[in-house]
Coordinates of C-alpha atoms and ligand atoms in Angstrom, one line a residue:
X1 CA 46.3 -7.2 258.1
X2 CA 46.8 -4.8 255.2
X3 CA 46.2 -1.2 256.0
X4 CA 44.7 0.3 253.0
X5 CA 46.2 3.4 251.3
X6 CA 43.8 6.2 249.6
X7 CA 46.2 8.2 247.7
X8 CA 45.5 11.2 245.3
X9 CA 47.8 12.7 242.7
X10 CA 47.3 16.1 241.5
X11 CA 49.9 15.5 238.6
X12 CA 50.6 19.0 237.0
X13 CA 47.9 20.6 239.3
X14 CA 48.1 23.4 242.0
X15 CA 49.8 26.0 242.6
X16 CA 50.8 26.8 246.3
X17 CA 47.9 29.3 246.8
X18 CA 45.5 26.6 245.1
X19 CA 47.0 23.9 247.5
X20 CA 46.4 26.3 250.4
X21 CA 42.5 26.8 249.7
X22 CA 42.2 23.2 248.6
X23 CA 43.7 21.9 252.1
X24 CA 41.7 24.9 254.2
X25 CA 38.4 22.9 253.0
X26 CA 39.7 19.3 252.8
X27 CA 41.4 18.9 256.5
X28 CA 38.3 19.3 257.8
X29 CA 36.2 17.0 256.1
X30 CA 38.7 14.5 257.5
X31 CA 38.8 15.2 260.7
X32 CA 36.6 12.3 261.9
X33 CA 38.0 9.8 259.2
X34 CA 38.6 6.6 260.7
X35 CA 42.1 5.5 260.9
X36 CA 41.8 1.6 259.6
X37 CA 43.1 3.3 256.2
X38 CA 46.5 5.5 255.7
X39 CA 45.5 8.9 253.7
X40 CA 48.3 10.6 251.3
X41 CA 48.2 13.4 249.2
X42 CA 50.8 13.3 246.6
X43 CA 51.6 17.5 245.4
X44 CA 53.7 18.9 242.9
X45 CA 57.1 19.6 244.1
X46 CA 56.3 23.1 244.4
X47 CA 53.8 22.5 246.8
X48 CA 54.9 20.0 249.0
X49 CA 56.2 22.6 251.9
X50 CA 52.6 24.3 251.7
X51 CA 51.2 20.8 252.1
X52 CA 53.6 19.3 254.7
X53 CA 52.9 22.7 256.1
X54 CA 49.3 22.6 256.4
X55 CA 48.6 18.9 257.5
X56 CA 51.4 19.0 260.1
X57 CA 49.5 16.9 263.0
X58 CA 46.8 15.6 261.4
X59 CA 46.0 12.5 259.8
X60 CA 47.4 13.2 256.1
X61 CA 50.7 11.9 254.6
X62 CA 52.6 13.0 252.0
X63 CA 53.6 11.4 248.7
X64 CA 55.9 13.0 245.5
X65 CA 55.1 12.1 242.4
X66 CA 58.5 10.8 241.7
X67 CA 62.1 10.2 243.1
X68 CA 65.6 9.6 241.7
X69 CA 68.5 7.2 242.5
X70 CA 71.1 9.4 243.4
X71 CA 71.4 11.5 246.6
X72 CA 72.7 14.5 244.8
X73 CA 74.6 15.1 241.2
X74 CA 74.0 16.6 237.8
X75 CA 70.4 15.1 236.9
X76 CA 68.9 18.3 235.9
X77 CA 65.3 18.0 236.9
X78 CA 65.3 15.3 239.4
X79 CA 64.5 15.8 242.8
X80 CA 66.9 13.1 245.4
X81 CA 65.3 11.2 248.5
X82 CA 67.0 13.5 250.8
X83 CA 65.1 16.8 249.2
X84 CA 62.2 14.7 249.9
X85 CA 62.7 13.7 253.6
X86 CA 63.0 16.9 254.2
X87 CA 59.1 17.9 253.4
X88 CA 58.3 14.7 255.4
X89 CA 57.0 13.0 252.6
X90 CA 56.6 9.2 252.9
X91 CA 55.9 7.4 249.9
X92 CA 56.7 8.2 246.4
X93 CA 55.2 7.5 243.2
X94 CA 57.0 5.7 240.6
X95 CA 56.0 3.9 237.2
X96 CA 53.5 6.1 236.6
X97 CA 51.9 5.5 232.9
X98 CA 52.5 9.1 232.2
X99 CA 56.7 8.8 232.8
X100 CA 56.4 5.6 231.4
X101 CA 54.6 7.1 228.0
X102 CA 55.9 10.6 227.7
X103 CA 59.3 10.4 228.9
X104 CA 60.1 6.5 227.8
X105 CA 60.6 5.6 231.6
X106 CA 61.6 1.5 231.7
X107 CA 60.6 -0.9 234.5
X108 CA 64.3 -1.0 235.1
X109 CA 64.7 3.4 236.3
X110 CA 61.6 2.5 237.7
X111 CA 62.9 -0.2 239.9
X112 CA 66.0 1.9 240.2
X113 CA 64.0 4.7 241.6
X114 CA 62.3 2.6 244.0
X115 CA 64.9 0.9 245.3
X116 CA 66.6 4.1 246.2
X117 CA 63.4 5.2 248.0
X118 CA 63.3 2.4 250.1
X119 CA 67.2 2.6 251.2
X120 CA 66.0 6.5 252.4
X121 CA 62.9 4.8 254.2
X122 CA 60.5 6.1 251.7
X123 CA 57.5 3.4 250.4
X124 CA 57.3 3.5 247.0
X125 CA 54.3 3.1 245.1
X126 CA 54.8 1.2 242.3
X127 CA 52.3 1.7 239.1
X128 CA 51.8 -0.9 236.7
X129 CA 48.9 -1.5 234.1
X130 CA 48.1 -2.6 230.6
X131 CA 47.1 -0.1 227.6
X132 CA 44.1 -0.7 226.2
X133 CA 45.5 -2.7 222.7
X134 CA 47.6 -5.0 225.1
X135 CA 44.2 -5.7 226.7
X136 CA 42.7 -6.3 223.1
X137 CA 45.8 -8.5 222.0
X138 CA 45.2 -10.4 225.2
X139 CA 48.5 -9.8 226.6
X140 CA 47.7 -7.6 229.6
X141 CA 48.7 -10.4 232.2
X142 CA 51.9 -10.9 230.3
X143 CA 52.4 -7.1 230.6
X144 CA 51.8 -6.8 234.1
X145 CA 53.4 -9.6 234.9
X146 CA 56.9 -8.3 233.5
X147 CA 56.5 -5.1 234.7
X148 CA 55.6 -6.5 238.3
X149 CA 58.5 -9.0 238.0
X150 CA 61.0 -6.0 236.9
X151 CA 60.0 -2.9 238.7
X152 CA 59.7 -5.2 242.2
X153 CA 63.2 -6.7 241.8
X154 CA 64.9 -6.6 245.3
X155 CA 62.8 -4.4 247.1
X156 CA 61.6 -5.0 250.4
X157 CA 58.0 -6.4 249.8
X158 CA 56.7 -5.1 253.6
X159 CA 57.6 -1.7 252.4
X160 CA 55.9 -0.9 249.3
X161 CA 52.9 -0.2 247.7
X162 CA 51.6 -1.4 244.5
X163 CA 48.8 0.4 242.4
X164 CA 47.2 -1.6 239.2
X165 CA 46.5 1.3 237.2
X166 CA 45.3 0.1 233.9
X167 CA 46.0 3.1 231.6
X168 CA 42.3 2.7 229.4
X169 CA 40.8 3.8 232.7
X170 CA 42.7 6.8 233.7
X171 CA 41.3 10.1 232.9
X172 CA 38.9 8.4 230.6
X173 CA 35.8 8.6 233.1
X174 CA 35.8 4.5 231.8
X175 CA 36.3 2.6 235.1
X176 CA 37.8 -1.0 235.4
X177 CA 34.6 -3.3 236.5
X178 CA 35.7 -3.7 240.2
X179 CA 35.5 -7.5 240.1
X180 CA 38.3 -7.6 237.2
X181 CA 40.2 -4.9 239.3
X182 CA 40.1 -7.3 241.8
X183 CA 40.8 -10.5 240.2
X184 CA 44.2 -8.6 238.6
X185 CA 44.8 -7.7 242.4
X186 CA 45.1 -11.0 243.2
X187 CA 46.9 -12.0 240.2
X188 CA 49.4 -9.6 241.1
X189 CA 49.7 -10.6 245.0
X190 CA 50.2 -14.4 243.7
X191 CA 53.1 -13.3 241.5
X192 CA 55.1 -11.4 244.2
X193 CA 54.4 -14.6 246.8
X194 CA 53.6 -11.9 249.7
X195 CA 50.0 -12.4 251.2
X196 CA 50.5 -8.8 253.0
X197 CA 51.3 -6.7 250.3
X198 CA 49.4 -3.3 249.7
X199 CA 47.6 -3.3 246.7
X200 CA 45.7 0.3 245.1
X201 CA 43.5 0.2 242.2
X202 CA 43.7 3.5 240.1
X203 CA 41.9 4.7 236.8
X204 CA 38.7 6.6 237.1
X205 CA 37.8 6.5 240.8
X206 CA 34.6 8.5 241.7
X207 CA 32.9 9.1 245.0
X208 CA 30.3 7.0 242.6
X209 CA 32.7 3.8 243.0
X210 CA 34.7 3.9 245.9
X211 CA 32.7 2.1 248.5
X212 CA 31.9 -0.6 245.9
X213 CA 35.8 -0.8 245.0
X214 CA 36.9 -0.7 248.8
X215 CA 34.5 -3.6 249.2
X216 CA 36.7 -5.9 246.8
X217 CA 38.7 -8.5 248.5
X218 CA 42.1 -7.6 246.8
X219 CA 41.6 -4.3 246.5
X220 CA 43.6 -2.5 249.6
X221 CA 42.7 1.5 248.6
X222 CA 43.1 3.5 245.4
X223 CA 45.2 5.8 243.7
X224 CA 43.2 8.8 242.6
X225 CA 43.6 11.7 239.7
X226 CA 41.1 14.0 238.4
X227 CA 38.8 13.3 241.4
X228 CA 41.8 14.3 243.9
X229 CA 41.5 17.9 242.9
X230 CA 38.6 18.5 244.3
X231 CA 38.0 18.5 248.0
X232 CA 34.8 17.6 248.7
X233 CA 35.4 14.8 246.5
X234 CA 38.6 12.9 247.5
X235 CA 37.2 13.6 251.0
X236 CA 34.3 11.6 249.9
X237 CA 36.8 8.9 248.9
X238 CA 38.8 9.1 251.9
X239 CA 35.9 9.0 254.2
X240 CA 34.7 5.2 252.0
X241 CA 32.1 3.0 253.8
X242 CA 33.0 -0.4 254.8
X243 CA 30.1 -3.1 254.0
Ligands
13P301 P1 42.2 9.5 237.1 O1 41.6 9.2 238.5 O2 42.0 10.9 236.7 O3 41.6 8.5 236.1 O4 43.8 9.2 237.2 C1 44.3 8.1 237.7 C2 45.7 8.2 238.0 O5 46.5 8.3 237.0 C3 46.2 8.3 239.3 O6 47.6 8.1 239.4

């Protein structure tokens, strides 16, 4: 039975005061959420003690937005499992499209990253996805593919999250047609050989699309952005209807 996972990522958004009045109307819109699906928030750094703070005891978990390898050293920047523990986070984004563009992340830190979460009993969740001229070219299973293959190496498959993230569809209000979402979903649980594992969708979810993206098959929860920010929104999200 796979649990699904409704995750937003503010990125570079909120400040601790913002988190505060974001999470002073969200927690209770989610009060009466059912709990057949895990809900995470995944902060800034700089707010995850104002978040851990403010949802102690109720239903919401905590995400960073990334993790390193190391437990401590000079890695100006980085922020260690350990630092992480500490907020009680519990999962951990990595292989986001924005690392991977902007600071030239490869599947193999990625994997690196992820590995080390899962040795500190974090779950990563792993992002993978095509651009939009792979997709063209044809080659976005290829794409996937390796980066599935490579950022998944040796990691515990019952502790881990993946999200298909195709990169045309985030921030770009241009949504992947749920029933290709889906069919990449299962593409992607087929390669790793693991009927259980957790599989988000992310690029564009709206409280327009959720229930019909929750309804997929293959699709076990989403990974959300600009929608996240607001609180009446990603409680929409979190609260989805089941058919
Ligand atoms: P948007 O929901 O803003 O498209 O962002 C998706 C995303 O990158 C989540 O990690």
């Amino acid at each position: 039975m796979r649990k699904p996972v409704i995750a937003g990522n503010w990125k570079m958004h909120m400040t601790c005061a913002e988190a505060r009045a974001y999470m002073e109307v969200f927690l209770p819109l989610i009060k009466n959420t059912p709990n057949d699906r895990h809900l995470v928030i995944a902060p800034p750094f700089t707010a995850l003690s104002t978040v851990a703070e403010m949802s102690h005891q109720t239903a919401l978990e905590l995400s960073s937005q990334n993790v390193h390898w190391e437990d401590h050293g000079a890695f100006t920047g980085e922020v260690s499992p350990k630092m992480l523990l500490e907020h009680n986070v519990r999962y951990t984004i990595v292989g986001h499209s924005e690392p991977r563009k902007y600071f030239s992340e490869s599947d193999e830190q990625i994997n690196r990253r992820a590995k080390s979460a899962q040795l500190n009993s974090l779950i990563p969740i792993v992002c993978v996805g095509e651009s939009n001229e792979q997709r063209e070219r044809g080659e976005a299973e290829r794409v996937i593919r390796r980066q599935v293959e490579q950022g998944l190496e040796d990691l515990i498959l019952d502790r881990l999250v993946v999200a298909y993230e195709p990169i045309w569809a985030i921030g770009t209000g241009k949504t992947c047609e749920s029933k290709e979402a889906n069919r990449i979903c299962n593409l992607i649980r087929q390669w790793v050989g693991t009927p259980d594992l957790i599989i988000q969708y992310g690029g564009s979810v709206k409280p327009e699309n959720i229930d019909e993206l929750m309804n997929m098959s293959d699709i076990d929860g989403v990974l959300v952005g600009g929608a996240s920010l607001k609180p009446e929104s990603f409680a929409r999200i979190s609260n989805y209807l089941n058919a």
